[in-house]
Amino acid sequence: MKISTITTSVVAALCCAQAITAEDVADATTLAADPVARAEATVAKMTLEEKVVLTHGIMPLPFGFDVDIPEEAIAGAGYVPGIARLGIPALTETDASLGVSYIGGIRGDGATALPSGVAMASSWNPDLMARGGAMIGAEARAKGFNVLLAGGANLMRDPRNGRTFEYLSEDPLLSGKLVGAAIGGIQSNHIISTIKHFALNGQETGRKFADARISEAAARESDLLAFQIGIEDGKPGSVMCAYNPVNGAPSCASDWLLNTVLKQDWGYPGFVMSDWGAVPGLDAALGGLDQQSGAQLDPKVFFGNDLKAKAAADPKWMARLDDMNKRILTAIYASGADKNPAKPGGSIDFDAHANVAEDVAKQGIVLLKNAGDLLPLSKSVRHIAVIGGYADAGVPAGSGSSLVHAEGGPSVTVPTAAGNPFAALMSETYHASAPLKAIKAAVPDATVVYRNGRYVADAVIAAKKADVAIIFATQWMTEGLDVPDLSLPNGQDALIAAVAEANPNTIVVLETGGPVLMPWLDQTGAVMEAWYPGIRGAEAIASVLFGDTNPSGRLPISFPANLKDLPRPVLDGSLTLEPDFLGAPKPGETLSVNYDIEGSDVGYRYNAREGHKALFPFGFGLSYTSFSLSGLKTDGTSASFTVSNTGKRAGATVAQLYLVSQNGGVKQRLVGFQRVALAPGESRQVTVDIDPRLLADWKEEGWSLPAGEYGFALGHDAERLEAPVVARMPARAWQD
Ligand code: BGC
């Protein structure tokens, strides 16, 4: 499927918090004048001097770099000057995966923090992603930004990756659909969104030099497919290439990734911007890079005077330079950013936007265990002990460039060492949404006490006196650093075990960036995964605890039973490299990561292939009601089935359809999903289309589907499957 047009946004009426659906975004009107033709016409008018204006930018932040920051630049991740003579606006760039980023509060403003990426993805709800994206885009516009560095689509190949919280899932279909919807929502505000980090940016350890080794077939069937679907659905104006090399070539200079796959095979018409400090040299332009971002972070401003000199001397370089400008202008025109300029000082309805964040948090919370229906808690409960996780003050946020805070900043900051130049980006911080307060508000007549959990004995005494103990357990993650394993840090595993022993009615609320091991699982009454739940996280958690919200989140990543079950039991580089936020190699340092171990079988697919059982599988999540899936009919191109609420409460589930076998061999792939909300006793007929790329193998020439028998099964999760139905399919081969 070629991506030959970028469509613009839906009308302004759809721009804000409510009422936008993924379909609205997909129906967005194509600009009357073809953006590509307009871009070509503008390039024809540009002087050579002008042709190297859009090709590089700065990071307009006073973070110790020697750079002139023009007055019109807004403090954020990036700034690229415009060309007034040609009506080309400056590009004002902010990180925006989870909201408009906070960058240490130096703008003096705040923004609405959505829950983490993995939390959003747990909703399996593209419409909600679009609503979240539209909200972020509206806030960014109101702050004067017209390029959003959003759309993190890397597959979660390793749960220890420090950016797991920013990404969406381990599956190409789920990640692609969700990221496409989010990008569509963002761009409905006449601004440009990226999709990032292209590609195979799977870990932070050695992040600027960890060479992702993978066969083309495995890459096309997994990470690249997620990007391909996301680009088809979301039509982002820009693709941000990654820090890491892929098969030896830096992503931002990879002829194969950028020229062959993205621009040639997929027909992508927008521009490739570099990640910050990811450009190895001027030749990256021939490798397909169109814009050097935050150029002061690279060894040199390659895409300024050096590029100009090359273009003046060599027609091949001039043609490339024209193409770079055409692509950047195509994205500007397609978004309408020139005709609808974003200006600082716009108004923001923070209450309405916080409601979006709360809805996302509610749909993203995953109930993992509920022994004896301990949850929902009765509102007549008398005595609750709330323990740990700074629950008296807030809910945690992941750190790095994506970090968002409301005006006034975090309610808790765990200090980093004095003098750390990255303290603003990588301190452990909490949003001012306090679970203790939300729980007290839900049961105003109960005795609710708090213990910080520092001393096990103190927490145990409080738990013994209470009817119910609720422990908030946190695992902080940040861009730039991986976690060494999947334990809860700071002795929290021991704390939970002791509290659970003291009180059988112990509920663990996990606020983690990604999967963790749970050595105490059998002792606890209930466990819910709330992730980093954003600015209204506490309210969402309390609503699920007391049953005002019936949990409906489903895991977008497998929780392994054991580190030994991962393709790489030891994270590459973790035994040899010193943790380093920047992740640049020291002299002589090299690192390669073999992704061919699992190949395209990431997460649950690997578990199916190897016969591993997860602690909690991909797609898993409990509800306060029950559901059945039945009546599957499929010919392998689409499928229909019935979803029923067989319990006594209204609730939502996510029906999942998996390929489970191909000509008798085990082969598991998610091929369709649908979130369905049902009243008690209600049933609904669902039809899903099956994208043939999900069934196919990538061969040298393109996709290939062998003739034969394909087994499909409805799944409550990747391991709890209904009886398979077999479809006979003819052989097929096609290009993209
Ligand atoms: C991150 C990107 C981010 C950029 C600009 C980089 O360190 O990898 O995700 O968009 O910084 O802040």
XYZ file of C-alpha atoms and ligand atoms in Angstrom:
748
model
C 0.000 0.000 0.000
C 1.642 3.226 -1.145
C 1.153 6.315 0.894
C 0.914 8.791 -1.920
C -1.008 11.634 -0.321
C -0.913 13.316 3.017
C -4.392 14.443 3.898
C -4.973 17.417 6.100
C -6.920 17.823 9.173
C -10.540 17.659 9.900
C -12.288 20.937 10.443
C -11.535 23.111 13.405
C -14.711 22.001 15.112
C -13.143 18.610 15.589
C -9.913 19.944 16.936
C -10.617 19.905 20.588
C -11.176 17.541 23.351
C -14.366 15.738 22.509
C -16.253 14.060 19.775
C -13.366 13.138 17.527
C -13.131 9.561 16.349
C -10.483 7.748 14.341
C -12.980 7.672 11.472
C -13.443 11.433 11.528
C -9.736 11.783 11.177
C -9.535 9.234 8.381
C -12.295 11.141 6.560
C -10.300 14.352 6.730
C -10.470 16.277 3.502
C -7.541 16.405 1.139
C -6.399 20.001 0.617
C -7.872 21.415 -2.537
C -4.459 22.303 -3.930
C -2.162 19.288 -4.046
C 0.516 19.925 -1.406
C 3.182 18.196 -3.488
C 2.509 20.423 -6.498
C 2.523 23.505 -4.287
C 5.805 22.391 -2.739
C 7.400 21.905 -6.138
C 6.281 25.379 -7.200
C 7.805 26.922 -4.076
C 11.097 25.054 -4.468
C 11.328 26.476 -8.015
C 11.274 29.975 -6.505
C 13.907 29.345 -3.822
C 17.425 30.750 -3.938
C 20.286 28.453 -2.968
C 20.599 30.387 0.298
C 16.921 29.735 1.030
C 17.245 26.063 0.211
C 19.343 25.438 3.317
C 17.021 27.225 5.741
C 14.491 24.435 6.301
C 17.107 21.706 6.263
C 18.478 22.280 9.769
C 17.285 23.563 13.109
C 18.395 24.226 16.641
C 17.281 23.080 20.051
C 16.089 26.377 21.562
C 16.908 25.446 25.134
C 19.511 26.920 27.451
C 20.926 23.505 28.347
C 24.597 24.335 28.254
C 25.011 24.383 24.478
C 26.528 27.261 22.587
C 23.695 28.405 20.336
C 21.912 31.658 19.467
C 18.244 31.365 20.230
C 16.136 33.773 18.140
C 13.425 35.675 19.934
C 10.551 34.102 18.020
C 11.688 30.592 18.987
C 9.585 29.015 21.727
C 11.435 27.045 24.371
C 10.960 23.457 23.292
C 12.787 20.681 21.512
C 13.335 22.363 18.170
C 13.163 25.465 16.023
C 13.665 25.825 12.275
C 13.367 29.361 10.884
C 10.795 30.104 8.190
C 11.143 32.066 4.960
C 8.852 35.086 5.124
C 9.349 36.007 1.451
C 7.767 32.704 0.461
C 5.140 32.577 3.185
C 6.849 29.611 4.835
C 6.304 29.538 8.608
C 9.020 28.739 11.111
C 8.759 25.227 12.484
C 8.280 25.311 16.242
C 8.743 21.848 17.679
C 7.836 20.269 20.976
C 7.904 16.755 22.295
C 4.342 15.607 22.590
C 3.808 11.856 22.864
C 1.997 12.173 26.197
C 1.210 15.888 26.145
C 3.178 19.080 25.470
C 6.463 18.405 27.229
C 7.504 20.326 30.312
C 11.274 20.712 29.752
C 11.891 21.501 33.374
C 9.236 24.218 33.476
C 11.405 26.792 31.725
C 8.501 28.113 29.648
C 6.681 28.812 32.874
C 3.593 26.978 31.683
C 2.153 23.519 32.063
C 0.120 21.106 29.995
C -2.256 18.197 30.358
C -0.381 14.973 31.024
C -2.005 11.931 29.510
C -1.154 8.533 30.947
C 1.948 6.822 29.548
C 1.950 5.316 26.058
C 1.613 1.765 27.324
C -1.333 2.900 29.479
C -3.064 4.503 26.505
C -2.436 1.391 24.442
C -4.008 -0.769 27.146
C -7.333 0.727 26.066
C -6.948 -0.942 22.635
C -9.122 1.985 21.573
C -8.116 3.929 18.441
C -10.921 6.470 18.964
C -9.578 7.303 22.403
C -6.063 7.630 20.974
C -7.417 10.076 18.394
C -9.143 12.050 21.145
C -5.934 12.171 23.165
C -3.964 13.250 20.102
C -6.494 15.967 19.263
C -6.221 17.229 22.832
C -2.423 17.369 22.747
C -2.493 19.059 19.363
C -4.940 21.701 20.580
C -2.696 22.532 23.549
C 0.419 22.619 21.389
C -1.271 25.005 18.939
C -2.346 27.249 21.767
C 1.291 27.417 22.894
C 2.495 28.264 19.373
C 3.915 24.884 18.321
C 3.290 23.519 14.844
C 5.429 20.367 14.834
C 4.839 17.652 17.421
C 7.517 15.086 18.131
C 5.021 12.354 18.903
C 4.010 8.962 17.598
C 6.449 6.608 19.361
C 5.856 3.334 17.520
C 8.846 1.150 18.326
C 7.798 -2.364 19.251
C 8.540 -3.386 22.818
C 11.199 -5.949 22.095
C 12.565 -5.764 25.621
C 10.477 -4.934 28.699
C 13.595 -3.479 30.351
C 13.819 -0.737 27.721
C 13.703 2.556 29.638
C 11.283 3.966 27.070
C 8.777 1.112 27.350
C 6.418 3.562 29.074
C 6.498 5.866 26.019
C 5.765 3.202 23.438
C 2.542 1.373 22.745
C 2.861 -2.365 22.385
C 4.780 -5.428 21.306
C 2.496 -6.050 18.329
C 2.669 -4.447 14.864
C -1.089 -4.311 14.256
C -1.950 -2.878 17.659
C 0.906 -0.350 17.644
C 0.264 0.654 14.036
C -3.467 1.205 14.489
C -3.096 3.098 17.749
C -0.230 5.319 16.667
C -2.003 6.112 13.393
C -5.097 7.227 15.290
C -3.059 9.370 17.698
C -1.221 11.071 14.836
C -4.493 11.715 13.016
C -5.842 13.375 16.147
C -2.773 15.569 16.527
C -2.756 16.635 12.888
C -6.448 17.559 13.030
C -5.121 20.824 14.528
C -3.329 21.984 11.356
C 0.023 20.943 12.707
C 2.560 18.295 11.795
C 3.210 15.143 13.793
C 6.129 12.790 13.546
C 6.112 9.047 13.908
C 9.291 7.898 15.662
C 11.937 6.432 16.129
C 12.479 4.825 12.751
C 13.496 2.077 13.399
C 14.270 -0.809 15.755
C 15.199 1.541 18.601
C 14.722 -1.247 21.115
C 16.836 -0.334 24.120
C 18.454 2.675 25.760
C 21.680 0.993 26.853
C 24.202 2.222 24.289
C 21.309 3.944 22.588
C 23.417 5.842 20.096
C 25.428 2.839 18.973
C 23.560 -0.370 19.814
C 23.453 -1.906 16.334
C 20.125 -3.659 15.729
C 20.937 -6.778 13.713
C 17.897 -8.278 12.027
C 16.980 -9.945 8.751
C 14.917 -7.922 6.307
C 12.043 -10.412 6.502
C 11.842 -10.216 10.299
C 12.007 -6.419 10.262
C 9.311 -6.077 7.575
C 6.957 -8.424 9.445
C 7.337 -6.638 12.787
C 8.704 -3.181 13.600
C 8.563 -1.887 10.048
C 4.991 -3.132 9.660
C 3.963 -1.154 12.753
C 5.414 1.990 11.167
C 3.881 1.178 7.796
C 0.386 0.794 9.248
C 0.852 3.887 11.437
C 1.933 5.957 8.445
C -0.922 4.698 6.268
C -3.509 5.467 8.926
C -2.057 8.630 10.479
C -0.288 10.199 7.492
C 2.306 11.963 9.638
C 4.043 14.875 7.941
C 7.385 13.674 9.256
C 9.233 10.521 10.247
C 11.913 10.851 12.921
C 14.801 8.457 12.373
C 16.405 6.783 15.370
C 19.698 7.011 17.233
C 20.709 3.409 16.702
C 22.268 1.826 13.664
C 20.344 -0.951 11.911
C 22.437 -3.703 10.352
C 25.483 -1.471 10.606
C 24.057 1.740 9.088
C 23.033 4.667 11.333
C 19.212 4.929 11.103
C 19.472 8.603 10.130
C 21.756 7.762 7.206
C 20.368 4.364 6.249
C 19.790 4.184 2.524
C 17.857 0.957 3.044
C 15.544 2.256 5.772
C 14.959 5.769 4.469
C 15.288 5.564 0.692
C 14.341 1.981 -0.113
C 11.743 1.063 2.494
C 10.169 4.381 3.482
C 10.337 6.535 0.396
C 10.476 4.025 -2.441
C 8.518 0.994 -1.277
C 5.986 2.851 0.856
C 5.850 5.968 -1.347
C 6.145 8.240 1.694
C 5.856 11.883 0.562
C 6.766 13.680 3.817
C 10.180 14.411 5.332
C 12.613 12.567 7.555
C 13.916 14.578 10.498
C 16.795 13.351 12.587
C 16.613 12.519 16.251
C 18.524 15.034 18.346
C 22.237 14.376 17.959
C 21.772 11.434 15.587
C 23.341 12.758 12.381
C 26.679 11.142 11.552
C 27.638 13.462 8.664
C 26.657 15.300 5.520
C 26.256 12.078 3.544
C 23.193 11.295 5.653
C 21.362 13.478 3.106
C 22.083 10.920 0.389
C 20.972 8.218 2.818
C 17.534 9.847 2.834
C 17.667 12.302 5.760
C 15.868 15.570 4.930
C 16.340 17.693 8.022
C 19.009 17.922 10.729
C 17.270 18.599 14.055
C 18.814 20.293 17.099
C 22.005 20.645 15.099
C 24.094 21.900 18.020
C 23.927 18.370 19.400
C 25.685 16.916 16.333
C 29.419 17.266 15.706
C 28.633 19.963 13.111
C 25.819 21.788 11.305
C 26.078 19.520 8.271
C 22.870 20.599 6.508
C 23.755 24.338 6.285
C 26.760 25.750 4.501
C 28.309 22.323 3.805
C 25.151 21.192 2.064
C 24.957 24.450 0.134
C 28.524 24.056 -1.122
C 27.882 20.485 -2.271
C 24.682 21.496 -4.066
C 26.414 24.398 -5.807
C 29.103 22.046 -7.088
C 27.157 18.904 -7.954
C 23.753 18.580 -9.693
C 23.121 15.279 -7.913
C 23.331 17.088 -4.584
C 21.211 19.959 -5.900
C 18.490 17.496 -6.901
C 18.644 15.961 -3.435
C 18.470 19.387 -1.817
C 15.402 20.260 -3.888
C 13.787 17.001 -2.841
C 14.538 17.718 0.827
C 12.808 21.082 0.564
C 9.922 19.646 -1.419
C 9.281 17.051 1.262
C 9.378 19.525 4.143
C 7.093 21.918 2.265
C 4.726 19.084 1.359
C 4.251 18.376 5.057
C 3.735 22.060 5.851
C 1.171 22.544 3.091
C -0.629 19.264 3.741
C -1.067 20.133 7.403
C -2.220 23.664 6.629
C 0.352 24.992 9.110
C 1.096 27.920 6.804
C -2.522 29.030 6.385
C -3.526 28.389 9.984
C -0.519 29.602 11.958
C -0.169 28.374 15.529
C 0.315 31.326 17.880
C 1.367 31.373 21.530
C -1.178 32.657 24.021
C -4.175 30.645 22.855
C -6.706 29.532 25.412
C -6.814 25.996 26.753
C -9.736 24.311 28.472
C -7.659 22.425 31.034
C -10.715 20.952 32.784
C -12.042 19.424 29.581
C -8.575 18.162 28.724
C -8.095 16.628 32.175
C -11.320 14.712 31.533
C -9.728 13.237 28.415
C -6.714 12.207 30.512
C -9.032 10.628 33.096
C -10.963 8.676 30.448
C -7.693 7.355 29.035
C -6.500 6.355 32.514
C -9.786 4.579 33.271
C -9.682 2.610 30.027
C -5.977 1.893 30.426
C -6.016 0.365 33.920
C -5.637 -3.414 33.700
C -7.021 -5.609 36.478
C -4.611 -8.529 36.788
C -5.902 -10.460 39.795
C -9.109 -10.355 41.822
C -9.259 -13.305 44.210
C -12.682 -13.923 45.688
C -13.989 -10.727 44.077
C -12.112 -8.582 46.576
C -12.694 -5.749 44.133
C -14.634 -3.614 43.708
C -14.400 -2.460 47.288
C -17.631 -1.757 49.080
C -18.159 1.899 49.902
C -19.070 0.810 53.402
C -15.516 -0.359 54.096
C -14.482 1.010 57.493
C -10.707 1.126 57.687
C -8.168 1.310 54.832
C -4.362 1.433 55.022
C -2.810 3.133 51.994
C 0.883 2.310 51.715
C 3.834 3.477 49.668
C 4.423 4.979 46.224
C 4.110 8.627 47.414
C 0.363 7.922 47.265
C -0.197 10.821 49.654
C 1.116 13.206 47.002
C 0.734 11.913 43.494
C 1.202 9.360 40.754
C 4.520 8.769 38.975
C 5.525 9.995 35.543
C 8.179 8.603 33.208
C 11.125 10.885 32.534
C 13.025 12.178 29.541
C 11.974 14.328 26.628
C 8.353 13.130 26.824
C 7.818 14.266 30.432
C 4.737 16.492 30.861
C 3.695 18.454 33.917
C 0.810 20.737 34.724
C 1.442 24.342 35.660
C 3.121 24.393 39.057
C 5.126 21.304 38.210
C 5.466 18.006 40.009
C 4.079 17.308 43.473
C 7.142 15.198 44.288
C 10.635 15.351 42.837
C 13.207 12.807 43.901
C 16.394 14.845 43.736
C 19.207 13.936 41.372
C 22.812 14.734 42.173
C 23.616 18.433 42.272
C 25.090 19.651 39.008
C 23.506 16.964 36.813
C 22.897 18.893 33.557
C 19.958 16.621 32.679
C 18.204 16.933 36.041
C 15.280 18.785 34.440
C 14.638 15.872 32.107
C 15.542 12.870 34.199
C 14.472 13.434 37.780
C 11.857 11.054 39.124
C 8.674 13.122 39.443
C 5.004 12.727 40.354
C 1.845 14.385 39.072
C -0.270 16.187 41.656
C -3.076 13.637 41.625
C -2.965 11.971 45.018
C -4.490 8.487 45.430
C -4.863 9.033 49.168
C -7.103 12.026 48.585
C -9.117 10.244 45.877
C -9.665 7.212 48.124
C -10.738 9.425 51.030
C -13.171 11.215 48.708
C -14.687 7.869 47.629
C -15.288 6.721 51.252
C -15.569 9.901 53.343
C -16.807 8.031 56.418
C -14.002 5.471 56.520
C -10.743 5.722 58.439
C -8.021 5.990 55.798
C -4.424 6.066 57.000
C -1.205 6.448 55.040
C 2.235 4.916 55.542
C 5.093 5.726 53.199
C 6.337 2.135 53.237
C 9.893 3.016 54.122
C 9.781 0.712 57.151
C 8.201 -2.685 56.592
C 7.275 -3.039 60.279
C 5.399 0.254 60.284
C 3.433 -0.700 57.145
C 2.618 -4.120 58.606
C 1.205 -2.558 61.790
C -1.030 -0.265 59.720
C -2.135 -3.163 57.491
C -3.014 -5.349 60.472
C -5.347 -2.719 61.888
C -7.126 -2.190 58.545
C -9.901 -4.077 56.749
C -8.063 -3.538 53.480
C -4.469 -2.600 52.633
C -3.794 -0.856 49.319
C -0.110 -0.756 48.356
C 1.076 1.573 45.617
C 4.174 0.034 44.035
C 6.247 2.047 41.581
C 8.889 1.311 38.994
C 10.334 4.522 37.600
C 11.622 4.572 34.044
C 13.362 7.210 32.002
C 14.538 7.791 28.488
C 18.286 7.259 28.399
C 18.513 4.391 30.914
C 17.157 0.869 30.924
C 16.044 -0.911 34.064
C 18.423 -3.744 34.970
C 15.718 -6.331 35.600
C 11.973 -6.569 36.224
C 11.933 -6.364 40.004
C 10.251 -3.545 41.879
C 13.034 -1.318 43.230
C 13.665 -0.049 46.766
C 12.635 -3.229 48.573
C 9.015 -2.984 47.484
C 8.745 -6.740 46.771
C 9.588 -7.453 50.416
C 7.183 -4.757 51.585
C 4.306 -6.213 49.567
C 5.018 -9.752 50.771
C 5.028 -8.630 54.415
C 1.875 -6.535 54.115
C 0.055 -9.316 52.250
C 0.991 -11.723 55.000
C -0.350 -9.292 57.600
C -3.626 -8.685 55.769
C -5.136 -11.100 53.211
C -7.193 -8.251 51.780
C -4.123 -6.657 50.240
C -4.564 -4.887 46.923
C -1.458 -3.977 44.927
C -1.740 -1.000 42.611
C 1.211 -1.160 40.233
C 2.394 2.150 38.816
C 5.116 0.846 36.538
C 6.597 1.788 33.196
C 6.228 -1.754 31.925
C 6.047 -5.369 33.049
C 7.422 -6.441 36.413
C 7.827 -9.807 38.111
C 5.515 -10.503 41.059
C 7.102 -12.941 43.499
C 4.341 -12.083 45.995
C 1.445 -12.639 43.570
C -0.065 -15.714 45.262
C -0.227 -13.972 48.641
C -2.147 -10.900 47.483
C -5.881 -10.457 47.080
C -5.953 -8.213 44.037
C -3.509 -6.578 41.646
C -4.161 -3.799 39.198
C -1.719 -2.294 36.715
C -2.313 1.454 36.597
C 0.954 2.277 34.747
C 1.866 5.991 34.874
C -1.747 7.142 34.882
C -1.380 10.869 34.140
C -2.807 14.023 35.634
C -6.091 12.416 36.774
C -4.528 9.075 37.573
C -5.597 8.955 41.209
C -9.228 9.652 40.370
C -9.183 6.866 37.764
C -7.598 4.399 40.195
C -10.150 5.173 42.914
C -12.972 4.859 40.410
C -11.830 1.332 39.484
C -11.135 0.347 43.117
C -14.662 1.244 44.185
C -16.418 -0.014 41.051
C -17.607 3.256 39.533
C -15.489 2.209 36.565
C -15.501 -1.406 35.445
C -11.906 -2.143 34.389
C -11.529 -2.847 30.682
C -7.804 -2.419 29.944
C -5.935 -5.275 28.279
C -2.154 -5.739 28.361
C -0.412 -4.550 25.186
C 2.775 -6.331 26.274
C 3.415 -9.768 27.772
C 4.458 -9.913 31.414
C 7.128 -12.628 31.430
C 7.105 -15.264 34.147
C 10.865 -15.173 34.254
C 13.743 -13.243 32.709
C 14.968 -16.557 31.274
C 11.924 -16.613 28.990
C 12.992 -13.418 27.207
C 14.894 -13.718 23.914
C 17.807 -11.999 25.671
C 17.812 -13.003 29.350
C 20.652 -10.526 29.862
C 20.140 -7.110 28.299
C 22.884 -6.490 25.759
C 25.510 -4.080 27.050
C 24.193 -4.113 30.610
C 27.162 -6.074 31.937
C 29.824 -4.034 30.162
C 28.635 -0.435 29.705
C 28.237 2.216 32.380
C 24.682 3.638 32.482
C 24.769 6.855 30.455
C 21.836 9.153 29.667
C 23.411 10.294 26.401
C 24.329 6.788 25.326
C 27.174 7.809 23.036
C 30.051 5.361 22.619
C 33.307 5.885 24.470
C 36.390 5.300 22.303
C 36.463 1.708 21.143
C 32.983 0.841 22.441
C 30.704 -1.182 20.171
C 27.498 -3.057 20.826
C 25.269 -5.183 18.679
C 21.864 -6.574 19.552
C 20.689 -9.708 17.811
C 16.991 -9.298 17.063
C 17.058 -12.392 14.878
C 16.716 -14.495 18.033
C 13.012 -13.724 18.114
C 12.897 -12.298 14.574
C 9.386 -11.055 13.887
C 8.057 -13.139 16.768
C 8.092 -10.392 19.387
C 6.459 -10.967 22.793
C 3.497 -13.354 22.742
C 4.531 -14.629 19.305
C 7.875 -15.694 20.740
C 6.159 -17.297 23.725
C 3.876 -19.271 21.373
C 6.836 -20.389 19.281
C 8.923 -21.409 22.306
C 6.075 -22.817 24.396
C 6.550 -20.267 27.233
C 3.621 -19.280 29.428
C 3.583 -15.639 30.494
C 2.927 -14.477 34.039
C 0.184 -12.397 32.403
C -0.161 -12.752 28.647
C -0.538 -10.101 25.980
C -4.210 -9.113 25.753
C -4.958 -10.120 29.360
C -7.252 -8.129 31.631
C -10.065 -8.902 34.087
C -13.436 -7.228 34.482
C -16.126 -7.037 37.155
C -18.389 -8.797 34.655
C -17.745 -11.723 32.288
C -17.771 -12.077 28.525
C -18.076 -14.804 25.950
C -16.758 -14.898 22.387
C -18.506 -17.213 19.958
C -19.614 -18.017 16.429
C -16.374 -17.266 14.584
C -16.761 -17.361 10.804
C -13.841 -16.463 8.575
C -12.479 -16.954 5.086
C -9.111 -15.490 6.106
C -9.838 -12.041 4.658
C -12.443 -10.952 7.197
C -14.072 -12.494 10.224
C -17.325 -12.164 12.098
C -18.217 -13.320 15.576
C -20.389 -12.527 18.573
C -19.311 -10.873 21.829
C -21.638 -11.221 24.827
C -21.673 -9.813 28.330
C -22.575 -12.879 30.392
C -22.310 -11.177 33.779
C -24.321 -8.770 35.880
C -22.602 -5.440 35.253
C -22.115 -3.221 32.261
C -18.558 -3.397 30.985
C -16.234 -3.430 28.011
C -13.942 -6.095 26.656
C -11.502 -6.330 23.784
C -12.278 -9.196 21.445
C -9.065 -10.415 19.883
C -8.665 -12.513 16.764
C -5.447 -14.461 16.292
C -3.897 -16.490 13.543
C -2.831 -19.581 15.473
C -1.537 -21.966 12.830
C -0.394 -22.105 9.244
C -0.493 -25.473 7.486
C -0.362 -27.252 10.820
C 2.621 -25.327 12.260
C 2.284 -23.026 15.275
C 2.240 -19.410 14.171
C 0.523 -16.829 16.324
C -0.289 -13.324 15.197
C -2.941 -10.827 16.251
C -4.973 -10.165 13.097
C -7.902 -8.146 14.431
C -9.341 -6.605 17.567
C -12.382 -4.679 18.664
C -13.187 -3.031 21.941
C -16.881 -3.609 22.721
C -18.949 -2.050 25.535
C -21.983 -4.116 26.526
C -24.846 -3.949 29.016
C -25.434 -7.074 31.159
C -26.864 -9.807 28.937
C -26.210 -7.847 25.742
C -24.555 -9.401 22.671
C -23.013 -7.772 19.645
C -22.011 -9.088 16.235
C -18.534 -7.862 15.250
C -16.837 -7.957 11.856
C -13.129 -7.298 11.382
C -11.070 -7.145 8.194
C -7.834 -9.129 8.159
C -4.857 -7.331 6.649
C -3.097 -10.002 4.542
C 0.315 -8.665 5.595
C -0.386 -10.017 9.053
C -0.675 -13.554 7.692
C 2.140 -13.332 5.185
C 5.870 -13.883 5.186
C 8.219 -11.323 3.693
C 10.285 -12.867 0.930
C 12.902 -10.956 -1.017
C 10.401 -9.680 -3.577
C 7.577 -8.757 -1.223
C 4.797 -10.403 0.745
C 4.049 -14.051 0.197
C 1.149 -16.124 1.404
C 1.543 -19.865 0.914
C -1.593 -21.748 -0.098
C -3.131 -23.896 2.564
C -4.898 -24.030 5.868
C -4.884 -21.055 8.207
C -6.190 -21.570 11.720
C -7.869 -18.608 13.447
C -9.079 -18.361 17.019
C -10.930 -15.788 19.080
C -8.926 -14.798 22.118
C -9.695 -13.246 25.490
C -5.928 -12.896 25.510
C -3.027 -14.436 23.612
C -3.165 -17.601 25.712
C -6.879 -17.983 26.446
C -8.190 -18.918 23.031
C -11.471 -20.366 21.807
C -11.478 -23.403 19.476
C -9.821 -22.557 16.142
C -11.619 -22.301 12.810
C -9.680 -23.236 9.691
C -9.812 -21.222 6.458
C -8.341 -22.501 3.206
C -6.511 -19.726 1.416
C -4.973 -19.617 -2.061
C -1.318 -18.712 -2.603
C -0.659 -15.016 -3.113
C 2.374 -12.783 -3.597
C 2.421 -8.985 -3.733
C 4.747 -6.054 -3.404
C 3.818 -3.889 -0.439
C 14.508 11.720 21.863
C 13.346 12.065 20.939
C 12.934 13.498 21.161
C 14.123 14.410 20.963
C 13.806 15.883 21.141
C 15.615 12.754 21.816
O 16.514 12.535 22.840
O 15.020 10.454 21.509
O 12.269 11.206 21.181
O 11.872 13.823 20.296
O 15.123 14.054 21.902
O 13.562 16.188 22.461
